[in-house]
Amino acid sequence: MGLAASRRMLARIVVVTAIGLAVSCGSDDPGPTIAVGAGDSMESNLLAQIYAGALARTGARTAVTADLGNRADYLAALDAGTVTVVGEHSGALLTFLNADAQARKPEVTTDADKSAPVRLSVTEELNRSLPEGLAVSDPADGTDMRARVLLTEAAGKDVRSIGALAPRCGELHAGVAPVPAVLQTVAPVRIAGCDFAGTTPYPDAAALRKALLDGEIQAGILTGPPELVPGATDGLTVLADKDYAVRTENVLAVYRKGLLDDRQIRKLNYVAGELTTDELAQMIRKVRDGAAAAEVARAWLDTHAL
């Protein structure tokens, strides 16, 4: 668990008794319904169910408004007040709102000699780029929803990271495959310092893997975490990206200011402190296999005492 998650856990322990008393002793009227929006992806709907379930446990009345469309559509619904909360990815949302944003990492960075200016984290630059009236929860720093760059195992013996591959990118042709369950940015995946000679789209991760193993392409780009597509990287090397050539992608909630109280905002932050890539992938796979998203979300909230 990271430092931010540890602090959130401590805060939850401190306030949980007070919250319980406030819910039990307060008015029986839960107030207006909090509408939690979801786009068309499986992940978006699952996140909506998690947030709606978590907020309901503060005593609020909640409802999920599903199938709102793509990023532009559900953000428009948020802006219009049709919904109050939506799930997002930090980096993709920043790219959507500010195409010129420079932040790539989840934390503030400085050069070793501290002579260069401090570089903002993605969350900080996102906060500066949000439209008036919107705010975001803490990012779930246990989630890593970034695109992954793949090589064959033979090619990956000498190249283990995107940084090491960067000088050769211009000589390579890459394939790109979507992970349909995941929130997607409309723009192509941006890999800093790595401009491939060309790219070819593939319908799914299995087709991308086959093309790599058959030598049709020299590199692959999977638009989400491999945990969502078991077997998709068998026989392949997933390149490390500690320098964030691909901008960080942490799950977070976007919400309208003034419509959630402090307890409810804290609850969103508690969700962020518990959610991980592995758990999110497991839940999405359950929904893909036919489980109801609301039931999967409820089980996860129970497991984490949220």
Coordinates of N, CA, C and O in Angstrom, one line a residue, residues 96-276:
F96 N -7.7 14.7 -22.5 CA -9.0 15.1 -23.1 C -9.2 16.6 -22.8 O -9.7 17.4 -23.7
L97 N -8.9 17.0 -21.6 CA -9.2 18.4 -21.2 C -8.1 19.4 -21.6 O -8.4 20.6 -21.9
N98 N -6.9 18.9 -21.7 CA -5.7 19.8 -22.0 C -4.7 19.0 -22.8 O -3.8 18.3 -22.3
A99 N -4.8 19.2 -24.1 CA -4.0 18.4 -25.1 C -2.5 18.8 -24.9 O -1.6 18.1 -25.3
D100 N -2.2 20.0 -24.3 CA -0.9 20.4 -24.2 C -0.3 20.2 -22.8 O 0.8 20.6 -22.5
A101 N -1.0 19.4 -22.0 CA -0.5 19.2 -20.6 C 0.8 18.4 -20.7 O 1.1 17.6 -21.5
Q102 N 1.7 18.8 -19.7 CA 3.1 18.2 -19.7 C 3.2 17.1 -18.7 O 4.1 16.3 -18.8
A103 N 2.4 17.1 -17.6 CA 2.6 16.1 -16.6 C 2.4 14.7 -17.1 O 1.5 14.4 -17.9
R104 N 3.2 13.8 -16.6 CA 3.1 12.4 -17.0 C 3.1 11.5 -15.8 O 2.6 10.3 -15.9
K105 N 3.7 11.9 -14.6 CA 3.9 11.0 -13.5 C 2.8 11.2 -12.4 O 2.2 12.3 -12.4
P106 N 2.6 10.2 -11.6 CA 1.6 10.4 -10.5 C 2.1 11.3 -9.3 O 1.3 11.6 -8.5
E107 N 3.4 11.6 -9.3 CA 3.8 12.5 -8.2 C 4.6 13.7 -8.8 O 5.1 13.7 -9.9
V108 N 4.8 14.7 -8.0 CA 5.6 15.8 -8.3 C 7.0 15.4 -8.5 O 7.5 14.6 -7.7
T109 N 7.7 15.9 -9.5 CA 9.1 15.5 -9.7 C 10.0 16.8 -9.9 O 9.6 17.8 -10.3
T110 N 11.3 16.6 -9.5 CA 12.3 17.6 -9.7 C 13.5 16.9 -10.2 O 13.7 15.7 -10.0
D111 N 14.4 17.6 -10.9 CA 15.7 17.1 -11.3 C 16.6 16.9 -10.1 O 16.4 17.5 -9.0
A112 N 17.5 16.0 -10.2 CA 18.4 15.6 -9.1 C 19.1 16.8 -8.5 O 19.3 17.0 -7.3
D113 N 19.5 17.7 -9.4 CA 20.3 18.9 -8.9 C 19.3 20.0 -8.5 O 19.8 21.1 -8.0
K114 N 18.0 19.8 -8.6 CA 17.0 20.8 -8.2 C 17.1 22.1 -8.9 O 16.5 23.1 -8.4
S115 N 17.8 22.2 -10.0 CA 17.9 23.5 -10.7 C 16.7 23.7 -11.7 O 16.4 24.9 -12.0
A116 N 16.1 22.6 -12.1 CA 15.0 22.8 -13.0 C 13.7 23.0 -12.2 O 13.6 22.7 -11.0
P117 N 12.7 23.6 -12.8 CA 11.4 23.8 -12.1 C 10.7 22.5 -11.7 O 10.9 21.5 -12.4
V118 N 10.0 22.6 -10.6 CA 9.2 21.4 -10.2 C 8.2 21.1 -11.3 O 7.5 22.0 -11.9
R119 N 8.0 19.8 -11.6 CA 7.1 19.3 -12.6 C 5.8 18.8 -11.9 O 6.0 18.0 -11.0
L120 N 4.7 19.3 -12.3 CA 3.4 18.9 -11.6 C 3.1 17.4 -11.8 O 3.5 16.8 -12.8
S121 N 2.4 16.9 -10.9 CA 1.9 15.5 -11.1 C 0.7 15.6 -12.0 O 0.1 16.7 -12.2
V122 N 0.3 14.5 -12.5 CA -0.9 14.4 -13.4 C -2.2 14.9 -12.6 O -3.0 15.7 -13.2
T123 N -2.3 14.5 -11.4 CA -3.5 14.9 -10.6 C -3.5 16.4 -10.4 O -4.6 17.1 -10.5
E124 N -2.3 17.0 -10.1 CA -2.3 18.5 -9.9 C -2.6 19.2 -11.2 O -3.4 20.2 -11.2
E125 N -2.0 18.8 -12.3 CA -2.3 19.4 -13.6 C -3.8 19.2 -14.0 O -4.4 20.1 -14.6
L126 N -4.3 18.0 -13.7 CA -5.7 17.8 -13.9 C -6.6 18.7 -13.2 O -7.6 19.3 -13.7
N127 N -6.3 18.9 -11.9 CA -7.1 19.8 -11.1 C -7.1 21.2 -11.7 O -8.1 22.0 -11.6
R128 N -6.0 21.7 -12.3 CA -5.9 23.0 -12.9 C -6.7 23.0 -14.2 O -7.0 24.1 -14.7
S129 N -6.9 21.9 -14.8 CA -7.5 21.8 -16.1 C -9.0 21.5 -16.1 O -9.7 21.6 -17.1
L130 N -9.6 21.2 -14.9 CA -11.0 20.9 -14.8 C -11.8 22.1 -15.1 O -11.5 23.2 -14.7
P131 N -13.0 21.9 -15.7 CA -13.9 23.0 -15.9 C -14.4 23.5 -14.5 O -14.4 22.7 -13.5
E132 N -14.9 24.7 -14.5 CA -15.4 25.3 -13.3 C -16.6 24.4 -12.8 O -17.4 24.0 -13.5
G133 N -16.6 24.1 -11.5 CA -17.7 23.4 -10.9 C -17.4 21.9 -10.7 O -18.2 21.2 -10.2
L134 N -16.3 21.4 -11.2 CA -16.0 20.0 -11.1 C -14.7 19.8 -10.2 O -13.9 20.7 -10.1
A135 N -14.7 18.6 -9.6 CA -13.5 18.3 -8.8 C -13.3 16.8 -8.9 O -14.1 16.0 -9.5
V136 N -12.2 16.3 -8.5 CA -11.9 14.9 -8.5 C -11.5 14.3 -7.1 O -11.0 15.1 -6.3
S137 N -11.8 13.1 -7.0 CA -11.4 12.4 -5.7 C -9.9 12.1 -5.8 O -9.2 12.4 -6.7
D138 N -9.4 11.6 -4.7 CA -8.0 11.1 -4.7 C -7.9 10.0 -5.8 O -8.8 9.3 -6.1
P139 N -6.7 9.9 -6.5 CA -6.5 8.9 -7.5 C -6.3 7.5 -6.7 O -5.7 7.5 -5.7
A140 N -6.8 6.5 -7.3 CA -6.5 5.1 -6.8 C -5.1 4.7 -7.2 O -4.9 4.2 -8.3
D141 N -4.1 5.0 -6.3 CA -2.7 4.8 -6.7 C -2.4 3.3 -6.8 O -1.3 3.0 -7.2
G142 N -3.3 2.4 -6.4 CA -3.1 1.0 -6.6 C -3.5 0.5 -8.0 O -3.3 -0.7 -8.3
T143 N -4.0 1.4 -8.8 CA -4.5 1.0 -10.1 C -3.5 1.6 -11.1 O -3.0 2.7 -11.0
D144 N -3.2 0.8 -12.2 CA -2.3 1.2 -13.2 C -3.0 0.8 -14.5 O -2.8 -0.3 -15.0
M145 N -3.7 1.7 -15.1 CA -4.5 1.4 -16.3 C -3.9 1.8 -17.6 O -4.5 1.9 -18.7
R146 N -2.6 2.1 -17.5 CA -1.8 2.5 -18.7 C -1.8 1.5 -19.8 O -1.9 0.3 -19.6
A147 N -1.6 2.0 -21.1 CA -1.3 1.1 -22.2 C 0.1 0.4 -21.9 O 0.9 1.0 -21.2
R148 N 0.2 -0.8 -22.5 CA 1.5 -1.5 -22.3 C 2.1 -1.7 -23.7 O 1.4 -1.9 -24.7
V149 N 3.4 -1.6 -23.8 CA 4.2 -1.9 -25.0 C 4.8 -3.3 -24.9 O 5.4 -3.6 -23.9
L150 N 4.6 -4.1 -25.9 CA 5.0 -5.5 -25.9 C 6.0 -5.8 -27.0 O 6.0 -5.2 -28.1
L151 N 6.9 -6.7 -26.7 CA 7.9 -7.2 -27.7 C 7.8 -8.8 -27.5 O 7.3 -9.3 -26.5
T152 N 8.4 -9.5 -28.5 CA 8.5 -10.9 -28.4 C 9.6 -11.1 -27.3 O 10.4 -10.2 -27.0
E153 N 9.6 -12.3 -26.7 CA 10.6 -12.6 -25.7 C 12.0 -12.5 -26.2 O 12.9 -12.1 -25.5
A154 N 12.2 -12.9 -27.5 CA 13.5 -12.8 -28.0 C 14.0 -11.4 -28.1 O 15.1 -11.0 -27.7
A155 N 13.1 -10.5 -28.6 CA 13.5 -9.1 -28.7 C 13.6 -8.5 -27.3 O 14.4 -7.5 -27.1
G156 N 12.8 -9.0 -26.4 CA 12.8 -8.4 -25.0 C 14.0 -8.8 -24.2 O 14.1 -8.3 -23.1
K157 N 14.8 -9.7 -24.7 CA 16.0 -10.1 -23.9 C 17.0 -8.9 -23.7 O 17.7 -8.8 -22.7
D158 N 17.1 -8.1 -24.7 CA 18.0 -7.0 -24.7 C 17.3 -5.6 -24.4 O 18.0 -4.7 -24.0
V159 N 16.0 -5.6 -24.5 CA 15.2 -4.4 -24.3 C 14.1 -4.7 -23.3 O 13.2 -5.4 -23.6
R160 N 14.3 -4.1 -22.1 CA 13.3 -4.4 -21.0 C 12.4 -3.3 -20.7 O 11.5 -3.4 -19.9
S161 N 12.6 -2.1 -21.2 CA 11.9 -0.9 -20.9 C 11.6 -0.1 -22.1 O 12.3 -0.2 -23.1
I162 N 10.5 0.8 -22.0 CA 10.2 1.7 -23.1 C 11.4 2.6 -23.3 O 11.7 3.0 -24.5
G163 N 12.0 3.1 -22.3 CA 13.1 4.0 -22.4 C 14.3 3.4 -23.2 O 14.9 4.1 -24.0
A164 N 14.5 2.1 -23.0 CA 15.6 1.4 -23.8 C 15.2 1.2 -25.2 O 16.0 1.2 -26.1
L165 N 13.9 1.1 -25.5 CA 13.4 0.9 -26.8 C 13.4 2.2 -27.6 O 13.5 2.2 -28.9
A166 N 13.2 3.3 -27.0 CA 13.0 4.6 -27.6 C 13.9 4.9 -28.8 O 13.4 5.3 -29.9
P167 N 15.2 4.7 -28.7 CA 16.1 5.0 -29.8 C 15.8 4.2 -31.1 O 16.1 4.6 -32.2
R168 N 15.1 3.1 -30.9 CA 14.8 2.2 -32.1 C 13.4 2.3 -32.6 O 13.0 1.7 -33.6
C169 N 12.5 3.1 -31.9 CA 11.1 3.1 -32.2 C 10.9 3.5 -33.7 O 10.0 2.9 -34.4
G170 N 11.7 4.4 -34.2 CA 11.5 4.9 -35.6 C 11.8 3.8 -36.6 O 11.4 4.0 -37.8
E171 N 12.4 2.7 -36.2 CA 12.7 1.6 -37.2 C 11.6 0.5 -37.1 O 11.7 -0.4 -37.9
L172 N 10.7 0.6 -36.2 CA 9.8 -0.5 -35.9 C 8.3 -0.2 -36.3 O 7.9 1.0 -36.2
H173 N 7.6 -1.2 -36.7 CA 6.2 -1.1 -37.0 C 5.5 -1.7 -35.9 O 5.8 -2.8 -35.5
A174 N 4.5 -1.0 -35.3 CA 3.8 -1.5 -34.1 C 2.3 -1.8 -34.5 O 1.7 -1.2 -35.3
G175 N 1.8 -2.8 -33.8 CA 0.4 -3.1 -33.8 C -0.3 -2.5 -32.6 O 0.3 -2.4 -31.5
V176 N -1.6 -2.2 -32.7 CA -2.3 -1.6 -31.6 C -3.6 -2.4 -31.4 O -4.4 -2.7 -32.4
A177 N -3.9 -2.9 -30.2 CA -5.1 -3.6 -30.0 C -5.9 -3.0 -28.8 O -5.2 -2.7 -27.7
P178 N -7.2 -2.9 -28.8 CA -7.9 -2.3 -27.7 C -8.2 -3.4 -26.6 O -8.2 -4.6 -26.9
V179 N -8.4 -2.9 -25.4 CA -9.0 -3.7 -24.4 C -10.4 -3.1 -24.2 O -10.6 -2.1 -23.4
P180 N -11.4 -3.7 -24.8 CA -12.7 -3.0 -24.9 C -13.4 -2.7 -23.6 O -14.2 -1.8 -23.5
A181 N -13.1 -3.5 -22.6 CA -13.8 -3.3 -21.3 C -13.3 -2.0 -20.6 O -14.0 -1.6 -19.7
V182 N -12.2 -1.5 -21.0 CA -11.6 -0.4 -20.3 C -12.0 1.0 -20.9 O -12.2 1.1 -22.1
L183 N -12.1 2.0 -20.0 CA -12.3 3.4 -20.5 C -11.2 3.7 -21.5 O -10.0 3.5 -21.2
Q184 N -11.6 4.2 -22.6 CA -10.6 4.5 -23.7 C -10.6 6.0 -23.9 O -11.6 6.7 -23.9
T185 N -9.4 6.5 -24.2 CA -9.2 7.9 -24.7 C -9.5 7.9 -26.2 O -9.1 6.9 -26.9
V186 N -10.1 9.0 -26.7 CA -10.3 9.0 -28.2 C -9.0 9.1 -28.9 O -8.9 8.5 -30.0
A187 N -8.1 9.9 -28.4 CA -6.8 10.1 -29.1 C -6.0 8.8 -29.1 O -6.1 8.0 -28.2
P188 N -5.0 8.6 -30.0 CA -4.1 7.5 -29.9 C -3.3 7.5 -28.7 O -3.0 8.6 -28.1
V189 N -2.8 6.3 -28.3 CA -1.9 6.3 -27.1 C -0.6 7.1 -27.4 O 0.0 6.9 -28.5
R190 N -0.3 7.9 -26.5 CA 1.0 8.7 -26.7 C 2.1 8.1 -25.9 O 2.0 8.0 -24.7
I191 N 3.2 7.8 -26.6 CA 4.4 7.3 -25.9 C 5.5 8.3 -26.1 O 6.1 8.4 -27.2
A192 N 5.8 9.0 -25.0 CA 6.8 10.0 -25.1 C 8.2 9.4 -25.5 O 8.7 8.4 -24.9
G193 N 8.8 10.1 -26.5 CA 10.1 9.7 -27.0 C 10.2 8.4 -27.8 O 11.2 8.0 -28.2
C194 N 9.0 7.9 -28.2 CA 8.9 6.7 -29.0 C 7.9 6.9 -30.1 O 6.7 6.8 -29.9
D195 N 8.4 7.2 -31.3 CA 7.5 7.4 -32.5 C 7.8 6.3 -33.4 O 8.8 6.2 -34.1
F196 N 6.8 5.3 -33.5 CA 7.0 4.2 -34.3 C 6.9 4.5 -35.8 O 6.3 5.5 -36.2
A197 N 7.6 3.8 -36.7 CA 7.5 4.0 -38.1 C 6.1 4.0 -38.7 O 5.8 4.6 -39.6
G198 N 5.3 3.2 -38.1 CA 3.9 3.0 -38.5 C 3.1 2.2 -37.5 O 3.7 1.5 -36.7
T199 N 1.8 2.2 -37.5 CA 1.0 1.4 -36.6 C -0.1 0.7 -37.4 O -0.6 1.3 -38.4
T200 N -0.5 -0.5 -37.0 CA -1.6 -1.2 -37.6 C -2.6 -1.6 -36.5 O -2.1 -2.2 -35.5
P201 N -3.8 -1.3 -36.7 CA -4.8 -1.7 -35.7 C -5.1 -3.2 -35.8 O -5.2 -3.8 -36.9
Y202 N -5.4 -3.8 -34.7 CA -5.8 -5.2 -34.6 C -7.1 -5.3 -33.8 O -7.3 -4.5 -32.9
P203 N -8.0 -6.2 -34.1 CA -9.3 -6.2 -33.4 C -9.2 -6.6 -32.0 O -10.1 -6.1 -31.2
D204 N -8.3 -7.3 -31.5 CA -8.2 -7.7 -30.1 C -6.8 -8.1 -29.8 O -5.9 -8.2 -30.6
A205 N -6.6 -8.4 -28.5 CA -5.3 -8.7 -27.9 C -4.8 -10.0 -28.5 O -3.5 -10.2 -28.7
A206 N -5.6 -11.0 -28.8 CA -5.2 -12.3 -29.3 C -4.6 -12.1 -30.7 O -3.6 -12.7 -31.1
A207 N -5.3 -11.3 -31.5 CA -4.7 -11.0 -32.9 C -3.4 -10.3 -32.8 O -2.5 -10.5 -33.6
L208 N -3.3 -9.4 -31.9 CA -2.0 -8.6 -31.7 C -0.9 -9.6 -31.3 O 0.2 -9.5 -31.9
R209 N -1.2 -10.5 -30.4 CA -0.2 -11.4 -29.9 C 0.3 -12.3 -31.1 O 1.5 -12.5 -31.3
K210 N -0.7 -12.8 -31.9 CA -0.3 -13.7 -33.0 C 0.5 -12.9 -34.1 O 1.5 -13.4 -34.6
A211 N 0.2 -11.6 -34.3 CA 1.0 -10.8 -35.3 C 2.4 -10.6 -34.8 O 3.3 -10.7 -35.6
L212 N 2.6 -10.4 -33.5 CA 3.9 -10.3 -33.0 C 4.7 -11.6 -33.1 O 5.9 -11.6 -33.6
L213 N 4.1 -12.7 -32.7 CA 4.8 -14.0 -32.7 C 5.1 -14.4 -34.2 O 6.1 -15.1 -34.4
D214 N 4.2 -14.0 -35.1 CA 4.4 -14.4 -36.5 C 5.4 -13.4 -37.2 O 5.7 -13.6 -38.4
G215 N 5.8 -12.4 -36.6 CA 6.8 -11.4 -37.2 C 6.1 -10.4 -38.1 O 6.9 -9.7 -38.8
E216 N 4.8 -10.3 -38.1 CA 4.2 -9.3 -38.9 C 4.5 -7.9 -38.5 O 4.5 -6.9 -39.3
I217 N 4.7 -7.7 -37.2 CA 5.0 -6.4 -36.6 C 6.1 -6.6 -35.6 O 6.4 -7.8 -35.2
Q218 N 6.8 -5.6 -35.2 CA 8.0 -5.7 -34.3 C 7.7 -5.3 -32.9 O 8.5 -5.5 -32.0
A219 N 6.5 -4.6 -32.7 CA 6.1 -4.2 -31.3 C 4.6 -4.2 -31.3 O 3.9 -4.1 -32.3
G220 N 4.1 -4.2 -30.1 CA 2.7 -4.2 -29.9 C 2.3 -3.2 -28.8 O 3.1 -2.9 -27.9
I221 N 1.1 -2.6 -29.0 CA 0.6 -1.6 -28.0 C -0.8 -2.2 -27.5 O -1.7 -2.3 -28.3
L222 N -0.9 -2.6 -26.3 CA -2.1 -3.0 -25.7 C -2.7 -1.9 -24.9 O -2.0 -1.3 -24.0
T223 N -3.9 -1.5 -25.2 CA -4.4 -0.2 -24.6 C -5.0 -0.3 -23.2 O -5.6 0.6 -22.7
G224 N -4.7 -1.3 -22.5 CA -5.0 -1.5 -21.1 C -4.2 -2.5 -20.4 O -3.3 -3.1 -21.1
P225 N -4.4 -2.8 -19.1 CA -3.6 -3.7 -18.4 C -3.8 -5.2 -18.9 O -4.9 -5.6 -19.2
P226 N -2.7 -5.9 -19.0 CA -2.8 -7.3 -19.4 C -3.7 -8.2 -18.5 O -4.2 -9.2 -19.0
E227 N -3.9 -7.8 -17.3 CA -4.7 -8.6 -16.3 C -6.1 -8.7 -16.9 O -6.8 -9.7 -16.5
L228 N -6.5 -7.9 -17.7 CA -7.9 -7.9 -18.3 C -8.1 -8.9 -19.4 O -9.2 -9.3 -19.8
V229 N -6.9 -9.4 -20.0 CA -7.0 -10.3 -21.1 C -6.0 -11.4 -20.8 O -4.9 -11.5 -21.5
P230 N -6.3 -12.3 -19.9 CA -5.4 -13.4 -19.6 C -4.9 -14.2 -20.8 O -5.7 -14.5 -21.7
G231 N -3.6 -14.4 -20.9 CA -3.0 -15.1 -22.0 C -2.6 -14.3 -23.1 O -1.9 -14.7 -24.0
A232 N -3.0 -13.0 -23.1 CA -2.7 -12.1 -24.2 C -1.2 -11.8 -24.4 O -0.7 -11.4 -25.4
T233 N -0.4 -11.9 -23.3 CA 1.0 -11.6 -23.3 C 1.9 -12.9 -23.2 O 3.1 -12.8 -23.0
D234 N 1.3 -14.1 -23.3 CA 2.0 -15.3 -23.2 C 3.1 -15.3 -24.3 O 2.8 -15.1 -25.5
G235 N 4.3 -15.6 -24.0 CA 5.4 -15.6 -25.0 C 5.9 -14.2 -25.3 O 6.7 -14.1 -26.3
L236 N 5.4 -13.2 -24.7 CA 5.8 -11.8 -25.0 C 6.4 -11.2 -23.7 O 6.3 -11.6 -22.6
T237 N 7.1 -10.1 -24.0 CA 7.7 -9.3 -22.9 C 6.9 -8.0 -22.8 O 6.7 -7.3 -23.8
V238 N 6.4 -7.7 -21.6 CA 5.8 -6.4 -21.3 C 6.8 -5.4 -20.8 O 7.4 -5.6 -19.8
L239 N 7.1 -4.4 -21.6 CA 8.1 -3.5 -21.2 C 7.8 -2.6 -20.0 O 6.7 -2.1 -19.9
A240 N 8.8 -2.4 -19.2 CA 8.6 -1.6 -18.0 C 8.6 -0.1 -18.4 O 9.1 0.2 -19.5
D241 N 7.9 0.7 -17.6 CA 7.8 2.1 -17.9 C 7.8 3.0 -16.7 O 6.9 3.7 -16.3
K242 N 9.0 2.8 -15.9 CA 9.1 3.6 -14.7 C 9.2 5.1 -14.9 O 8.9 5.8 -13.9
D243 N 9.6 5.5 -16.1 CA 9.7 6.9 -16.4 C 8.4 7.5 -17.0 O 8.3 8.7 -17.3
Y244 N 7.4 6.7 -17.1 CA 6.0 7.2 -17.6 C 6.1 7.8 -19.0 O 5.6 8.9 -19.2
A245 N 6.7 7.0 -19.9 CA 6.6 7.4 -21.3 C 5.1 7.4 -21.7 O 4.7 8.2 -22.5
V246 N 4.3 6.5 -21.1 CA 2.9 6.5 -21.2 C 2.4 7.2 -19.9 O 2.7 6.8 -18.8
R247 N 1.6 8.2 -20.1 CA 1.1 9.0 -19.0 C 0.4 8.1 -18.0 O -0.4 7.2 -18.4
T248 N 0.6 8.4 -16.7 CA -0.1 7.6 -15.6 C -1.6 7.6 -15.8 O -2.2 8.6 -16.3
E249 N -2.2 6.5 -15.5 CA -3.6 6.3 -15.6 C -4.1 5.6 -14.4 O -4.2 4.4 -14.2
N250 N -4.5 6.4 -13.4 CA -5.1 5.9 -12.2 C -6.6 6.2 -12.2 O -7.1 7.2 -12.7
V251 N -7.4 5.3 -11.6 CA -8.8 5.5 -11.5 C -9.1 6.5 -10.5 O -8.5 6.6 -9.5
L252 N -10.1 7.4 -10.8 CA -10.6 8.4 -9.9 C -12.0 8.7 -10.2 O -12.5 8.4 -11.3
A253 N -12.7 9.4 -9.3 CA -14.0 9.9 -9.5 C -14.0 11.3 -9.8 O -13.3 12.1 -9.2
V254 N -14.8 11.8 -10.8 CA -15.1 13.2 -11.1 C -16.5 13.5 -10.6 O -17.4 12.8 -10.8
Y255 N -16.6 14.6 -9.9 CA -17.9 15.0 -9.3 C -18.2 16.5 -9.4 O -17.2 17.3 -9.4
R256 N -19.4 16.8 -9.3 CA -19.8 18.2 -9.3 C -19.7 18.8 -7.9 O -20.1 18.1 -6.9
K257 N -19.1 19.9 -7.8 CA -18.9 20.6 -6.5 C -20.2 21.0 -5.9 O -21.1 21.3 -6.6
G258 N -20.3 20.9 -4.6 CA -21.4 21.4 -3.9 C -22.6 20.4 -3.7 O -23.6 20.7 -3.1
L259 N -22.5 19.3 -4.4 CA -23.6 18.3 -4.3 C -23.3 17.1 -3.4 O -24.2 16.3 -3.1
L260 N -22.0 16.9 -3.0 CA -21.7 15.9 -2.1 C -21.2 16.5 -0.8 O -20.5 17.5 -0.8
D261 N -21.5 15.9 0.3 CA -21.0 16.4 1.6 C -19.7 15.8 1.9 O -19.1 15.0 1.2
D262 N -19.1 16.2 3.0 CA -17.7 15.8 3.3 C -17.6 14.3 3.5 O -16.6 13.7 3.2
R263 N -18.7 13.7 4.1 CA -18.7 12.3 4.4 C -18.6 11.5 3.0 O -17.9 10.5 2.9
Q264 N -19.4 12.0 2.1 CA -19.5 11.3 0.8 C -18.2 11.5 0.0 O -17.7 10.5 -0.7
I265 N -17.5 12.6 0.1 CA -16.3 12.8 -0.6 C -15.2 11.9 0.0 O -14.4 11.3 -0.7
R266 N -15.2 11.8 1.4 CA -14.3 10.9 2.0 C -14.5 9.5 1.6 O -13.6 8.7 1.4
K267 N -15.8 9.1 1.4 CA -16.1 7.8 1.0 C -15.5 7.5 -0.4 O -14.9 6.4 -0.6
L268 N -15.6 8.4 -1.3 CA -14.9 8.2 -2.6 C -13.4 8.1 -2.5 O -12.8 7.3 -3.2
N269 N -12.8 8.8 -1.5 CA -11.4 8.7 -1.3 C -11.0 7.3 -0.7 O -10.0 6.8 -1.0
Y270 N -11.9 6.8 0.2 CA -11.7 5.5 0.8 C -11.7 4.4 -0.3 O -10.9 3.5 -0.3
V271 N -12.6 4.5 -1.3 CA -12.6 3.6 -2.4 C -11.3 3.7 -3.1 O -10.7 2.6 -3.5
A272 N -10.8 4.9 -3.4 CA -9.5 5.1 -4.1 C -8.4 4.4 -3.3 O -7.4 3.8 -3.9
G273 N -8.4 4.4 -2.0 CA -7.4 3.9 -1.1 C -7.3 2.3 -1.2 O -6.3 1.7 -0.8
E274 N -8.4 1.7 -1.6 CA -8.5 0.2 -1.6 C -8.4 -0.4 -3.0 O -8.0 -1.5 -3.1
L275 N -8.8 0.3 -4.0 CA -8.9 -0.3 -5.4 C -7.5 -0.6 -6.0 O -6.6 0.3 -5.9
T276 N -7.4 -1.7 -6.6 CA -6.1 -2.1 -7.2 C -6.4 -2.6 -8.6 O -7.6 -3.0 -9.0

